[in-house]
Coordinates of C-alpha atoms and ligand atoms in Angstrom, one line a residue:
A98 CA 88.7 176.1 99.6
K99 CA 91.3 175.1 102.1
Y100 CA 89.3 172.3 103.7
Q101 CA 87.1 169.7 102.1
V102 CA 84.6 168.8 104.8
L103 CA 82.2 165.9 104.4
A104 CA 79.0 166.2 106.4
V105 CA 77.5 162.8 107.4
V106 CA 73.9 163.4 108.4
G107 CA 72.2 160.7 110.4
G108 CA 68.7 162.0 109.8
I109 CA 67.2 160.7 106.6
A110 CA 63.5 161.6 107.0
K111 CA 62.1 164.2 104.5
E112 CA 61.5 166.7 107.3
S113 CA 64.6 165.7 109.3
L114 CA 65.6 168.3 111.9
N115 CA 69.2 167.2 111.4
K116 CA 69.0 167.9 107.7
K117 CA 67.6 171.3 108.5
F118 CA 70.4 171.8 111.0
Y119 CA 72.9 170.8 108.4
G120 CA 71.5 173.4 106.0
A121 CA 72.0 176.1 108.6
M122 CA 75.5 174.8 109.4
K123 CA 76.4 174.9 105.7
E124 CA 75.3 178.5 105.4
L125 CA 77.4 179.5 108.4
A126 CA 80.5 177.5 107.6
P127 CA 83.8 179.3 107.5
K128 CA 84.8 180.5 104.0
D129 CA 87.8 178.1 104.1
F130 CA 85.4 175.2 104.3
E131 CA 83.9 173.5 101.3
L132 CA 81.0 171.3 102.5
A133 CA 79.7 168.2 100.7
T134 CA 77.2 165.6 102.0
F135 CA 76.0 162.2 100.9
D136 CA 72.6 160.6 101.2
I137 CA 73.6 157.6 103.5
S138 CA 70.1 156.1 103.0
T139 CA 71.3 155.0 99.5
L140 CA 73.9 152.7 101.0
P141 CA 72.9 149.0 101.2
F142 CA 73.3 147.2 104.5
F143 CA 76.9 146.4 105.2
T144 CA 77.9 142.7 104.7
Q145 CA 81.3 141.1 104.6
D146 CA 80.1 139.3 101.5
M147 CA 80.5 142.6 99.6
E148 CA 83.3 144.4 101.5
N149 CA 86.1 143.5 99.0
D150 CA 84.1 144.5 96.0
P151 CA 81.3 146.9 97.2
P152 CA 78.6 148.2 94.9
E153 CA 79.3 151.5 93.1
I154 CA 77.2 153.6 95.5
V155 CA 79.4 152.4 98.3
Q156 CA 82.5 153.0 96.3
D157 CA 81.3 156.6 95.7
F158 CA 80.9 157.1 99.4
K159 CA 84.3 155.6 100.2
E160 CA 85.9 157.9 97.6
L161 CA 84.3 160.9 99.4
V162 CA 85.6 159.8 102.8
K163 CA 89.0 159.2 101.3
A164 CA 89.2 162.6 99.6
C165 CA 87.9 164.8 102.4
D166 CA 90.1 166.6 105.0
A167 CA 87.6 166.4 107.7
V168 CA 84.2 165.1 108.6
V169 CA 81.3 166.5 110.6
F170 CA 78.8 164.0 112.0
I171 CA 75.3 165.4 112.5
T172 CA 73.1 162.8 114.3
P173 CA 69.7 162.4 115.7
E174 CA 69.2 160.2 118.8
Y175 CA 67.4 156.9 118.5
N176 CA 66.9 155.0 121.8
R177 CA 69.9 156.7 123.5
S178 CA 72.2 156.0 120.6
F179 CA 72.7 157.1 117.0
P180 CA 70.5 155.6 114.2
G181 CA 71.4 152.4 112.5
V182 CA 71.7 154.0 109.1
L183 CA 74.6 156.1 110.4
K184 CA 76.3 153.0 111.9
N185 CA 76.0 151.4 108.5
A186 CA 77.6 154.4 106.9
L187 CA 80.5 154.2 109.5
D188 CA 81.0 150.5 108.9
W189 CA 81.4 150.5 105.1
P190 CA 84.6 152.7 105.0
S191 CA 86.1 150.9 108.0
R192 CA 86.5 147.7 105.9
P193 CA 88.1 145.5 104.6
Y194 CA 90.2 144.9 107.7
G195 CA 93.3 147.0 107.7
Q196 CA 91.9 149.5 105.2
N197 CA 90.0 151.8 107.6
L198 CA 89.4 155.1 105.6
W199 CA 88.3 157.0 108.7
K200 CA 91.8 156.6 110.3
G201 CA 93.5 159.9 110.9
K202 CA 90.5 162.0 109.8
A203 CA 89.7 165.1 111.8
A204 CA 86.0 165.2 112.9
A205 CA 83.4 166.9 114.9
V206 CA 80.2 165.5 116.3
T207 CA 76.9 167.3 116.8
G208 CA 73.2 166.7 116.5
A209 CA 69.8 168.2 116.6
S210 CA 66.7 167.3 118.6
T211 CA 63.7 169.1 120.1
G212 CA 65.2 169.3 123.6
S213 CA 68.1 171.1 125.2
I214 CA 70.3 168.0 125.9
G215 CA 68.8 165.7 123.2
T216 CA 71.3 163.7 121.2
F217 CA 73.7 163.5 124.2
G218 CA 73.4 159.7 124.2
A219 CA 73.8 159.5 120.4
Q220 CA 76.8 161.8 120.3
H221 CA 78.6 159.9 123.0
H222 CA 78.0 156.5 121.5
L223 CA 79.2 157.9 118.2
R224 CA 82.4 159.2 119.9
Q225 CA 83.1 155.8 121.2
C226 CA 83.1 154.3 117.7
L227 CA 85.1 157.1 116.3
A228 CA 87.8 156.7 119.0
Y229 CA 88.1 153.0 118.0
L230 CA 88.3 154.1 114.3
D231 CA 91.2 156.4 115.0
V232 CA 89.4 159.6 114.2
D233 CA 90.6 162.8 115.8
V234 CA 87.3 164.2 117.2
M235 CA 87.1 167.7 118.5
G236 CA 86.4 167.6 122.3
Q237 CA 85.0 171.1 122.8
P238 CA 82.6 172.7 122.3
E239 CA 79.9 170.1 122.4
L240 CA 76.8 171.2 120.5
Y241 CA 73.4 169.8 121.4
F242 CA 71.3 171.7 119.0
N243 CA 67.8 172.5 120.1
A244 CA 66.0 172.8 116.8
S245 CA 62.6 173.6 118.4
K246 CA 64.0 177.0 119.6
A247 CA 66.5 177.7 116.9
F248 CA 64.4 178.8 113.9
D249 CA 62.0 181.7 113.5
E250 CA 58.7 181.5 111.8
N251 CA 60.3 182.0 108.4
G252 CA 62.6 179.1 109.0
Q253 CA 65.6 181.4 109.5
I254 CA 68.1 180.6 112.2
K255 CA 67.9 182.9 115.2
N256 CA 70.8 184.9 116.5
D257 CA 71.5 182.8 119.7
A258 CA 71.6 179.6 117.7
K259 CA 73.6 181.2 115.0
K260 CA 76.2 182.2 117.6
L261 CA 76.5 178.6 118.8
V262 CA 77.0 177.3 115.3
T263 CA 79.6 180.0 114.5
Q264 CA 81.6 179.3 117.6
Y265 CA 81.4 175.6 116.9
W266 CA 82.8 176.1 113.4
E267 CA 85.5 178.4 114.6
A268 CA 86.6 175.8 117.1
F269 CA 86.6 173.2 114.4
E270 CA 88.8 175.3 112.2
K271 CA 91.3 175.7 115.1
H272 CA 91.1 171.9 115.6
L273 CA 92.1 171.4 112.0
E274 CA 94.9 173.9 112.2
H275 CA 96.1 172.2 115.4
L276 CA 96.2 168.9 113.5
H277 CA 98.0 170.5 110.6
I278 CA 95.4 169.2 108.2
A279 CA 95.8 172.1 105.7
E280 CA 98.2 171.9 102.8
Ligands
LIG313 C1 63.5 159.0 118.8 N1 63.7 160.2 119.4 C2 64.6 160.3 120.5 N2 64.9 161.5 121.1 C3 65.8 161.6 122.1 O1 66.1 162.7 122.6 N3 66.3 160.5 122.7 C4 66.0 159.2 122.2 O2 66.5 158.2 122.7 C5 65.1 159.1 121.1 N4 64.7 157.9 120.6 C6 64.0 157.8 119.4 C7 63.9 156.6 118.8 C8 63.2 156.5 117.6 C9 63.1 155.2 116.9 C10 62.7 157.7 117.0 C11 62.0 157.6 115.6 C12 62.8 158.9 117.6 C13 63.2 161.5 118.8 C14 64.1 162.0 117.7 O3 65.2 162.5 118.3 C15 63.4 163.0 116.9 O4 62.4 162.3 116.2 C16 64.3 163.7 115.9 O5 63.5 164.7 115.3 C17 64.9 162.7 114.9 O6 65.8 163.4 114.1 P1 65.5 163.9 112.6 O7 65.0 162.7 111.8 O8 64.4 164.9 112.7 O9 66.7 164.5 112.1

């Protein structure tokens, strides 16, 4: 694959809509994209006491961040922001000071809820952190994925939703080309 894409999913519940959304996104990803994800619920809480010599699981996550060409953040909304578990996953690779592994990464932000504009607050708070972390986030299209309408009774993604995801991926590939991420 041309692009190694790390999917950071902020939903960690067994039946998470955002996990399900990620599954659909993975199936519809461009052939040039190789997607990997990481269970961020396995990361301990960030503390500066461990930032210089983090546990192995954190080192594994940091290696993935370091190695990937691009990141897609798929987040639920909790109280008009993104979940703490996702903030924790952002914080680890940002440290120690001066060794921010997110810097210069290309990224896209999206999220699933059961409403049509759900995850707006989450996505925009996340964008604020990513701007500070020097991440090149795609501006358009935004994708507020309404998971209550997107799947049929067999759990298959419906055509309208499929089109939104496909357009999103196409735009992201253009974003990566624009940034000259490819070899
Ligand atoms: C929510 N939910 C929610 N939804 C929303 O649109 N705006 C919000 O501010 C919140 N706040 C919120 C706080 C907390 C603590 C919970 C548990 C839930 C609903 C939430 O978006 C919904 O449960 C999603 O299904 C969660 O995503 P996953 O886990 O299904 O991926």
